[in-house]
Amino acid sequence: MNFETISVSVDRRGVAALTLRRHAQHNALSGLMIRELTAVAGLLGDDRAVRVVVLTGEGESFCAGGDLNWMKEQIAATREERIAEARRLALMLKALRDLPKPLIARVNGQAYGGGVGLISVCDAAIAVEGSRFGLTETRLGLIPATISPYVAARIGPAAFLRFATSARLFDTPTARDIGLVSGIVAADGLDAAIETEIAPYFAASPEAIAATKSLAHALALPIDDKLIEMTLTRLADTWETPAAADGIAAFLEKRKPGWVPVESGK
């Protein structure tokens, strides 16, 4: 499997290591990475030799959210183009969530925005202590619309409301408390913890695992075309607000947006 922004390797046991490989950009999601992750989800899902998939990032970050150049493209895009690009992100997340194999997040560092979305579509997540997390979209005058069905399902409505509205960053103990990650380990213990996490799956029937994942999703709020289209429309609406224009411009210009009090040092 040859890709530009990700790599995939499968060991003799059938454990697939899926690695985000844009370490210079803290593994931020680009348009190409989104397309490649969608493609690889289909390939891994269809490969009967693959028993477990481990998702991680190259370097010191798991995934820092949306790529800066990708965001600049969205600024210049039309409403229809923004919706189309957001739909690609939504379908990538859904493809990973619906993977009929256990999907484990090996969280090797920070995860913001879309990175939190990626963790949320995994069945379990082990994080390195000291990692930082955040749903930071409101700092830009935007909303975490595309990732919201998965994140809210993972951490619950109350936690989603608190962290998505405030854009506050949170640490690994908090991430564990709200259910985003299932374990915290020192950096030198991460691989061993992942091995402990995946080992029980080899005693379970692959077909039963796939059926159980499907059952679990059926018990939750359906993430169907109607729900996805609702999130895309709300995101497109927000992109067109003065707040988004100011927030994104402030981010690119490395200044504070108009809603931040002058005396605020945050």
Short mmCIF file of C-alpha atoms in Angstrom, two decimals:
data_model
loop_
_atom_site.label_atom_id
_atom_site.label_comp_id
_atom_site.label_asym_id
_atom_site.label_seq_id
_atom_site.Cartn_x
_atom_site.Cartn_y
_atom_site.Cartn_z
CA MET A 1 0.00 0.00 0.00
CA ASN A 2 1.69 3.21 -1.16
CA PHE A 3 0.45 6.52 0.22
CA GLU A 4 1.95 10.00 0.62
CA THR A 5 0.57 11.11 3.99
CA ILE A 6 0.08 7.80 5.80
CA SER A 7 1.78 4.43 6.01
CA VAL A 8 0.37 0.96 6.59
CA SER A 9 2.16 -2.20 7.64
CA VAL A 10 0.67 -5.53 8.69
CA ASP A 11 2.56 -7.98 10.89
CA ARG A 12 2.33 -11.77 10.77
CA ARG A 13 -0.44 -11.76 13.41
CA GLY A 14 -2.65 -9.50 11.33
CA VAL A 15 -2.05 -6.31 13.33
CA ALA A 16 -2.11 -3.34 10.95
CA ALA A 17 -0.16 -0.24 11.99
CA LEU A 18 -1.81 2.79 10.38
CA THR A 19 0.43 5.83 10.87
CA LEU A 20 -0.23 9.49 10.07
CA ARG A 21 2.99 10.73 8.46
CA ARG A 22 3.04 14.52 8.38
CA HIS A 23 5.16 15.04 11.46
CA ALA A 24 6.42 18.46 10.34
CA GLN A 25 2.76 19.60 10.38
CA HIS A 26 2.01 17.68 13.60
CA ASN A 27 0.06 15.19 11.47
CA ALA A 28 -2.61 17.77 10.68
CA LEU A 29 -5.36 16.61 8.34
CA SER A 30 -4.91 17.72 4.74
CA GLY A 31 -7.28 17.04 1.88
CA LEU A 32 -4.95 14.32 0.62
CA MET A 33 -4.67 12.67 4.04
CA ILE A 34 -8.45 12.59 4.35
CA ARG A 35 -8.75 10.87 0.96
CA GLU A 36 -5.99 8.40 1.79
CA LEU A 37 -7.50 7.52 5.17
CA THR A 38 -10.84 6.87 3.49
CA ALA A 39 -9.21 4.61 0.93
CA VAL A 40 -7.18 2.66 3.48
CA ALA A 41 -10.23 2.10 5.68
CA GLY A 42 -11.86 0.27 2.80
CA LEU A 43 -8.75 -1.77 2.07
CA LEU A 44 -8.21 -2.80 5.69
CA GLY A 45 -11.88 -3.58 6.15
CA ASP A 46 -11.86 -5.95 3.18
CA ASP A 47 -8.56 -7.67 4.07
CA ARG A 48 -9.42 -10.89 5.91
CA ALA A 49 -5.80 -11.21 7.07
CA VAL A 50 -6.13 -8.04 9.15
CA ARG A 51 -7.38 -8.73 12.68
CA VAL A 52 -6.70 -5.42 14.48
CA VAL A 53 -5.83 -1.89 13.34
CA VAL A 54 -3.70 0.48 15.43
CA LEU A 55 -3.92 4.17 14.48
CA THR A 56 -1.09 6.48 15.53
CA GLY A 57 0.90 9.53 14.52
CA GLU A 58 4.50 9.99 13.48
CA GLY A 59 6.70 12.08 15.77
CA GLU A 60 5.48 13.76 18.94
CA SER A 61 1.90 14.58 17.89
CA PHE A 62 -1.10 12.36 17.22
CA CYS A 63 -3.06 14.84 15.06
CA ALA A 64 -3.24 18.60 15.45
CA GLY A 65 -6.55 18.98 13.60
CA GLY A 66 -6.98 20.71 10.26
CA ASP A 67 -3.96 21.62 8.14
CA LEU A 68 -3.25 25.34 7.79
CA ASN A 69 -3.10 25.24 3.99
CA TRP A 70 -6.32 23.21 3.93
CA MET A 71 -7.96 25.91 6.04
CA LYS A 72 -6.71 28.63 3.69
CA GLU A 73 -8.30 26.73 0.80
CA GLN A 74 -11.61 26.73 2.67
CA ILE A 75 -11.44 30.50 3.12
CA ALA A 76 -11.29 30.97 -0.64
CA ALA A 77 -13.84 28.24 -1.39
CA THR A 78 -17.53 28.63 -2.20
CA ARG A 79 -20.22 27.33 0.13
CA GLU A 80 -20.70 24.28 -2.09
CA GLU A 81 -16.97 23.57 -2.13
CA ARG A 82 -16.78 23.85 1.67
CA ILE A 83 -19.67 21.44 2.09
CA ALA A 84 -18.06 18.99 -0.34
CA GLU A 85 -14.75 19.09 1.54
CA ALA A 86 -16.46 18.73 4.91
CA ARG A 87 -18.40 15.78 3.52
CA ARG A 88 -15.12 14.08 2.61
CA LEU A 89 -13.97 14.49 6.21
CA ALA A 90 -17.30 13.19 7.53
CA LEU A 91 -17.20 10.13 5.29
CA MET A 92 -13.58 9.42 6.27
CA LEU A 93 -14.52 9.43 9.96
CA LYS A 94 -17.52 7.22 9.27
CA ALA A 95 -15.40 4.78 7.23
CA LEU A 96 -12.99 4.40 10.13
CA ARG A 97 -15.77 4.10 12.70
CA ASP A 98 -17.52 1.44 10.62
CA LEU A 99 -14.31 -0.57 10.12
CA PRO A 100 -15.34 -4.18 10.89
CA LYS A 101 -12.12 -4.71 12.85
CA PRO A 102 -11.01 -3.44 16.27
CA LEU A 103 -9.53 0.05 15.82
CA ILE A 104 -7.18 1.16 18.60
CA ALA A 105 -5.78 4.68 18.91
CA ARG A 106 -2.14 4.83 19.96
CA VAL A 107 -2.20 8.46 21.08
CA ASN A 108 1.45 9.48 21.03
CA GLY A 109 0.89 13.18 21.72
CA GLN A 110 -1.40 16.16 21.26
CA ALA A 111 -4.77 15.86 19.53
CA TYR A 112 -6.93 18.85 18.64
CA GLY A 113 -10.12 19.25 16.61
CA GLY A 114 -10.11 16.58 13.95
CA GLY A 115 -7.53 14.67 15.98
CA VAL A 116 -10.07 14.31 18.77
CA GLY A 117 -12.51 13.17 16.10
CA LEU A 118 -10.10 10.45 15.00
CA ILE A 119 -9.71 9.19 18.58
CA SER A 120 -13.49 9.20 18.97
CA VAL A 121 -14.06 6.78 16.09
CA CYS A 122 -11.67 4.25 17.62
CA ASP A 123 -12.85 1.42 19.86
CA ALA A 124 -10.24 2.19 22.51
CA ALA A 125 -7.41 4.69 22.98
CA ILE A 126 -4.20 4.59 24.99
CA ALA A 127 -2.51 7.97 25.45
CA VAL A 128 0.96 9.05 26.47
CA GLU A 129 0.93 10.98 29.73
CA GLY A 130 1.34 14.69 29.17
CA SER A 131 -0.71 14.70 25.96
CA ARG A 132 -3.03 17.66 25.45
CA PHE A 133 -6.45 17.69 23.84
CA GLY A 134 -8.95 20.28 22.71
CA LEU A 135 -11.97 21.08 20.59
CA THR A 136 -10.62 24.46 19.55
CA GLU A 137 -12.94 25.44 16.69
CA THR A 138 -14.82 28.18 18.58
CA ARG A 139 -11.54 30.07 18.96
CA LEU A 140 -11.79 30.57 15.19
CA GLY A 141 -15.46 31.48 15.25
CA LEU A 142 -16.31 28.03 13.86
CA ILE A 143 -18.02 24.94 15.29
CA PRO A 144 -16.82 21.31 15.56
CA ALA A 145 -19.70 20.20 13.37
CA THR A 146 -18.27 17.41 11.25
CA ILE A 147 -16.65 15.57 14.15
CA SER A 148 -19.50 16.27 16.59
CA PRO A 149 -21.54 13.05 16.16
CA TYR A 150 -18.51 10.94 17.00
CA VAL A 151 -17.09 13.08 19.79
CA ALA A 152 -20.45 13.60 21.51
CA ALA A 153 -21.12 9.86 21.32
CA ARG A 154 -17.72 9.15 22.84
CA ILE A 155 -17.56 11.64 25.72
CA GLY A 156 -21.26 12.35 26.29
CA PRO A 157 -23.37 15.48 25.71
CA ALA A 158 -22.34 17.27 28.91
CA ALA A 159 -18.61 16.94 28.36
CA PHE A 160 -19.01 17.76 24.68
CA LEU A 161 -20.93 20.92 25.54
CA ARG A 162 -18.34 22.04 28.08
CA PHE A 163 -15.24 21.48 25.96
CA ALA A 164 -16.67 22.31 22.53
CA THR A 165 -18.12 25.66 23.58
CA SER A 166 -15.16 26.86 25.63
CA ALA A 167 -12.39 25.47 23.39
CA ARG A 168 -10.42 24.87 26.59
CA LEU A 169 -7.52 22.47 26.43
CA PHE A 170 -7.52 19.44 28.70
CA ASP A 171 -4.99 16.89 29.92
CA THR A 172 -4.80 13.11 29.82
CA PRO A 173 -6.47 12.50 33.22
CA THR A 174 -9.42 14.59 32.06
CA ALA A 175 -9.48 12.76 28.73
CA ARG A 176 -9.68 9.49 30.64
CA ASP A 177 -12.34 10.79 33.02
CA ILE A 178 -14.66 11.75 30.15
CA GLY A 179 -14.01 8.52 28.23
CA LEU A 180 -12.01 9.90 25.32
CA VAL A 181 -9.06 7.67 26.18
CA SER A 182 -9.12 4.40 28.08
CA GLY A 183 -5.60 4.39 29.47
CA ILE A 184 -2.60 6.62 30.20
CA VAL A 185 1.00 5.42 30.14
CA ALA A 186 4.53 6.79 30.10
CA ALA A 187 6.02 7.19 26.63
CA ASP A 188 8.32 4.20 27.08
CA GLY A 189 5.35 2.01 28.02
CA LEU A 190 3.08 2.91 25.13
CA ASP A 191 3.87 -0.02 22.86
CA ALA A 192 3.52 -2.52 25.70
CA ALA A 193 0.16 -1.01 26.65
CA ILE A 194 -1.03 -1.30 23.06
CA GLU A 195 -0.02 -4.96 23.01
CA THR A 196 -2.00 -5.54 26.21
CA GLU A 197 -4.99 -3.79 24.65
CA ILE A 198 -5.04 -5.78 21.43
CA ALA A 199 -4.19 -9.24 22.83
CA PRO A 200 -7.76 -10.23 23.87
CA TYR A 201 -9.08 -9.71 20.34
CA PHE A 202 -7.22 -12.76 19.07
CA ALA A 203 -9.40 -14.99 21.26
CA ALA A 204 -12.56 -13.56 19.73
CA SER A 205 -14.18 -14.45 16.42
CA PRO A 206 -13.47 -11.78 13.78
CA GLU A 207 -17.02 -12.18 12.47
CA ALA A 208 -18.47 -11.80 15.98
CA ILE A 209 -16.33 -8.71 16.58
CA ALA A 210 -17.66 -7.13 13.38
CA ALA A 211 -21.24 -8.01 14.32
CA THR A 212 -20.80 -6.64 17.83
CA LYS A 213 -19.41 -3.36 16.55
CA SER A 214 -22.41 -3.08 14.24
CA LEU A 215 -24.71 -3.84 17.18
CA ALA A 216 -23.09 -1.18 19.35
CA HIS A 217 -23.55 1.42 16.61
CA ALA A 218 -27.18 0.39 16.18
CA LEU A 219 -27.82 1.06 19.87
CA ALA A 220 -26.55 4.63 19.60
CA LEU A 221 -27.81 7.70 17.76
CA PRO A 222 -27.68 6.77 14.04
CA ILE A 223 -24.92 8.61 12.19
CA ASP A 224 -26.67 8.51 8.85
CA ASP A 225 -26.82 10.72 5.77
CA LYS A 226 -29.43 12.99 7.34
CA LEU A 227 -27.33 13.67 10.43
CA ILE A 228 -24.18 14.20 8.39
CA GLU A 229 -25.93 16.64 6.06
CA MET A 230 -27.23 18.58 9.07
CA THR A 231 -23.71 18.99 10.47
CA LEU A 232 -22.35 20.05 7.07
CA THR A 233 -25.06 22.68 6.64
CA ARG A 234 -24.45 24.11 10.11
CA LEU A 235 -20.72 24.26 9.47
CA ALA A 236 -21.24 26.01 6.13
CA ASP A 237 -23.58 28.51 7.81
CA THR A 238 -20.96 29.26 10.46
CA TRP A 239 -18.20 29.79 7.89
CA GLU A 240 -20.28 32.67 6.49
CA THR A 241 -20.55 34.59 9.77
CA PRO A 242 -18.55 37.73 10.65
CA ALA A 243 -17.22 35.90 13.71
CA ALA A 244 -15.63 33.21 11.55
CA ALA A 245 -14.12 35.80 9.23
CA ASP A 246 -12.57 37.63 12.17
CA GLY A 247 -11.51 34.49 14.00
CA ILE A 248 -9.78 32.88 11.04
CA ALA A 249 -8.12 36.16 10.01
CA ALA A 250 -6.88 36.62 13.57
CA PHE A 251 -5.44 33.13 13.59
CA LEU A 252 -3.59 33.65 10.32
CA GLU A 253 -2.39 37.10 11.38
CA LYS A 254 -1.35 35.81 14.83
CA ARG A 255 -3.54 38.29 16.68
CA LYS A 256 -6.51 37.98 19.00
CA PRO A 257 -10.03 38.13 17.49
CA GLY A 258 -12.38 40.93 18.44
CA TRP A 259 -14.28 38.98 21.06
CA VAL A 260 -11.19 38.46 23.27
CA PRO A 261 -11.05 41.15 26.01
CA VAL A 262 -8.11 43.49 25.62
CA GLU A 263 -6.90 42.73 29.14
CA SER A 264 -7.01 38.98 28.53
CA GLY A 265 -3.66 37.26 28.39
CA LYS A 266 -5.16 33.99 27.25
#
